[in-house]
Amino acid sequence: MRIAIIGSGYVGLVSGACFADFGHDVECVDLDERKIEALRKGEIPIYEPGLDELVEHNAREKRLSFTTELAGAVKKADVVFIAVGTPSRRGDGHADLSYVIAATRSIAEAMDGYTVVVTKSTVPVGTGDEVERVIAEVRPDAQFSVVSNPEFLREGAAIDDFKRPDRIVVGIEDERARDVMREVYRPLYLNQAPILFTERRTAELTKYAANAFLAMKITFINEIADLCEAVGANVQDVARGIGLDNRIGSKFLNAGPGYGGSCFPKDTLALVKTAQDHNSPMRLIETTVAINDNRKRAMARKVIAACGGDVRGKTIALLGLTFKPNTDDMRDAPAIAIVQGLQDNGAAVRAYDPEGMEAAGRILENVTFVSDAYEAVDNADAVVIVTEWNAFRALDLTRIRNAMRSPVLVDLRNIYRHDEVVRHGFRYASIGRPHGGPESNS
Ligand SMILES: NC(=O)c1ccc[n+]([C@@H]2O[C@H](COP(=O)([O-])OP(=O)(O)OC[C@H]3O[C@@H](n4cnc5c(N)ncnc54)[C@H](O)[C@@H]3O)[C@@H](O)[C@H]2O)c1
């Protein structure tokens, strides 16, 4: 199959590289000339484990190429994937579809022969209908199908998720497109990955339902964590106790500083707006959004409380800034609200993140970025673990204790054991574990 991918960001680039690895002939398109220039030189503009080798290998085999010329790539393609951004629209929180529609127009102008146009971007219900309408308007002569194929990959584990997905959801309105999509995913199909063919609107909604459910699950355990702190229970044991129930499942039950990232915040908000527009409000998700927004800011208050109620003139060291480990993505990361809250209360912030400092530097102001965890804690009044990078799981606590002005450790990811940290002379605060607990079972 000849495939064009429009938008070479996290999703476009990973999808393109994986499709090429399946043996398809893939051209990745982006408007960003610097990005394409870098990719042509084998430089990967994002941090995603394993992506550099995959891109290098498939580019060398001449199955994967990069261009800013959308028309040329689309003309040759049997299938065109739209993988451009769909951020929250300023002001109302609806998904901003301007990039999708602009890409659709350009695709329509360039299409040559029967083409399957697939939205891989996360788009609200009905966007496929709009894409179809725009193409028919621009090119009344065109032969095409519009398909929804939402992407479920997780940053940090994107290649594995793409190649070994729990399921592939494909929303189609005609049989011709079904055959093409089956061919696109043939290697996975042969590997028995479940492919779920649905109507197009169903596929679009499935993506939002999945993200909203996961966001709700995280938010649920975060509220249980708060209650644990109030009543003297241990959230990790509660999570294990409920997670072992197969109906609940143990994933996404790690209490923490609130969800962030490029998907959950904007997708929950967009679902809320869609539901309101259709007079079918989703109160659970409205509440999830509100709780999560408050929580990020509350984490700054938690740090302030751990510092004795006042951080004015103090230096706080943050370890980890990205919304989760193994990515450089800072979009809607809890660290942003935490930094803001600490600075608003007069603290100076020093921070280290293994991969996210460049992206963080574009968002965070007046933060001193340093080159490792030990430099961050030097003379600090408190250290806060914001993101659970592996590099922070086995810190030399004695060295840290000795370097700090006052030994306060706030662990927003519960990666340390209470007894161990206290034994090293720290005052320790974590999430939903007021007394640390026996720590023996988990
Ligand atoms: N990041 C994730 O983990 C993830 C997971 C699943 C789904 N998604 C969804 O996938 C979509 C893309 O997300 P992302 O994180 O890859 O975004 P991104 O911002 O990393 O990449 C989007 C790219 O599209 C390019 N672009 C925009 N308009 C274009 C056009 N007309 N022609 C060519 N290129 C154009 C931009 O320059 C950018 O490089 C979003 O809808 C997102 O919700 C993301």
mmCIF file of N, CA, C and O in Angstrom, residues 24 141 177 182 202 205 245 310 330 343 349:
data_model
loop_
_atom_site.group_PDB
_atom_site.id
_atom_site.type_symbol
_atom_site.label_atom_id
_atom_site.label_comp_id
_atom_site.label_asym_id
_atom_site.label_seq_id
_atom_site.Cartn_x
_atom_site.Cartn_y
_atom_site.Cartn_z
ATOM 1 N N HIS A 24 4.732 -1.301 4.064
ATOM 2 C CA HIS A 24 4.072 -0.330 3.194
ATOM 3 C C HIS A 24 5.067 0.755 2.770
ATOM 4 O O HIS A 24 6.112 0.941 3.403
ATOM 5 N N ASP A 141 -15.598 15.620 -8.426
ATOM 6 C CA ASP A 141 -15.292 14.452 -9.272
ATOM 7 C C ASP A 141 -14.581 13.329 -8.499
ATOM 8 O O ASP A 141 -14.390 12.237 -9.019
ATOM 9 N N ALA A 177 -13.789 0.602 1.479
ATOM 10 C CA ALA A 177 -12.814 1.096 2.460
ATOM 11 C C ALA A 177 -12.413 -0.001 3.438
ATOM 12 O O ALA A 177 -11.262 -0.069 3.879
ATOM 13 N N ARG A 182 -8.241 -3.254 5.905
ATOM 14 C CA ARG A 182 -7.787 -4.593 6.290
ATOM 15 C C ARG A 182 -6.376 -4.840 5.760
ATOM 16 O O ARG A 182 -5.522 -5.403 6.436
ATOM 17 N N THR A 202 -19.406 5.886 15.454
ATOM 18 C CA THR A 202 -19.135 5.037 16.625
ATOM 19 C C THR A 202 -17.641 5.008 16.917
ATOM 20 O O THR A 202 -17.212 5.097 18.079
ATOM 21 N N LEU A 205 -16.545 8.240 18.513
ATOM 22 C CA LEU A 205 -16.934 8.356 19.923
ATOM 23 C C LEU A 205 -16.159 7.374 20.802
ATOM 24 O O LEU A 205 -15.871 7.671 21.966
ATOM 25 N N ASP A 245 -9.637 -7.263 41.329
ATOM 26 C CA ASP A 245 -10.960 -7.627 40.825
ATOM 27 C C ASP A 245 -10.940 -7.419 39.310
ATOM 28 O O ASP A 245 -10.770 -6.291 38.835
ATOM 29 N N ASP A 310 4.902 27.593 54.627
ATOM 30 C CA ASP A 310 5.423 28.821 54.015
ATOM 31 C C ASP A 310 6.632 28.489 53.142
ATOM 32 O O ASP A 310 7.564 27.819 53.595
ATOM 33 N N MET A 330 5.322 18.173 27.325
ATOM 34 C CA MET A 330 4.976 19.006 28.489
ATOM 35 C C MET A 330 3.531 19.502 28.430
ATOM 36 O O MET A 330 3.098 20.261 29.291
ATOM 37 N N GLN A 343 5.643 29.400 42.814
ATOM 38 C CA GLN A 343 6.170 30.749 42.546
ATOM 39 C C GLN A 343 5.217 31.823 43.079
ATOM 40 O O GLN A 343 5.657 32.829 43.643
ATOM 41 N N VAL A 349 12.171 28.081 42.115
ATOM 42 C CA VAL A 349 12.069 26.692 41.668
ATOM 43 C C VAL A 349 13.288 26.307 40.832
ATOM 44 O O VAL A 349 13.668 27.023 39.894
#
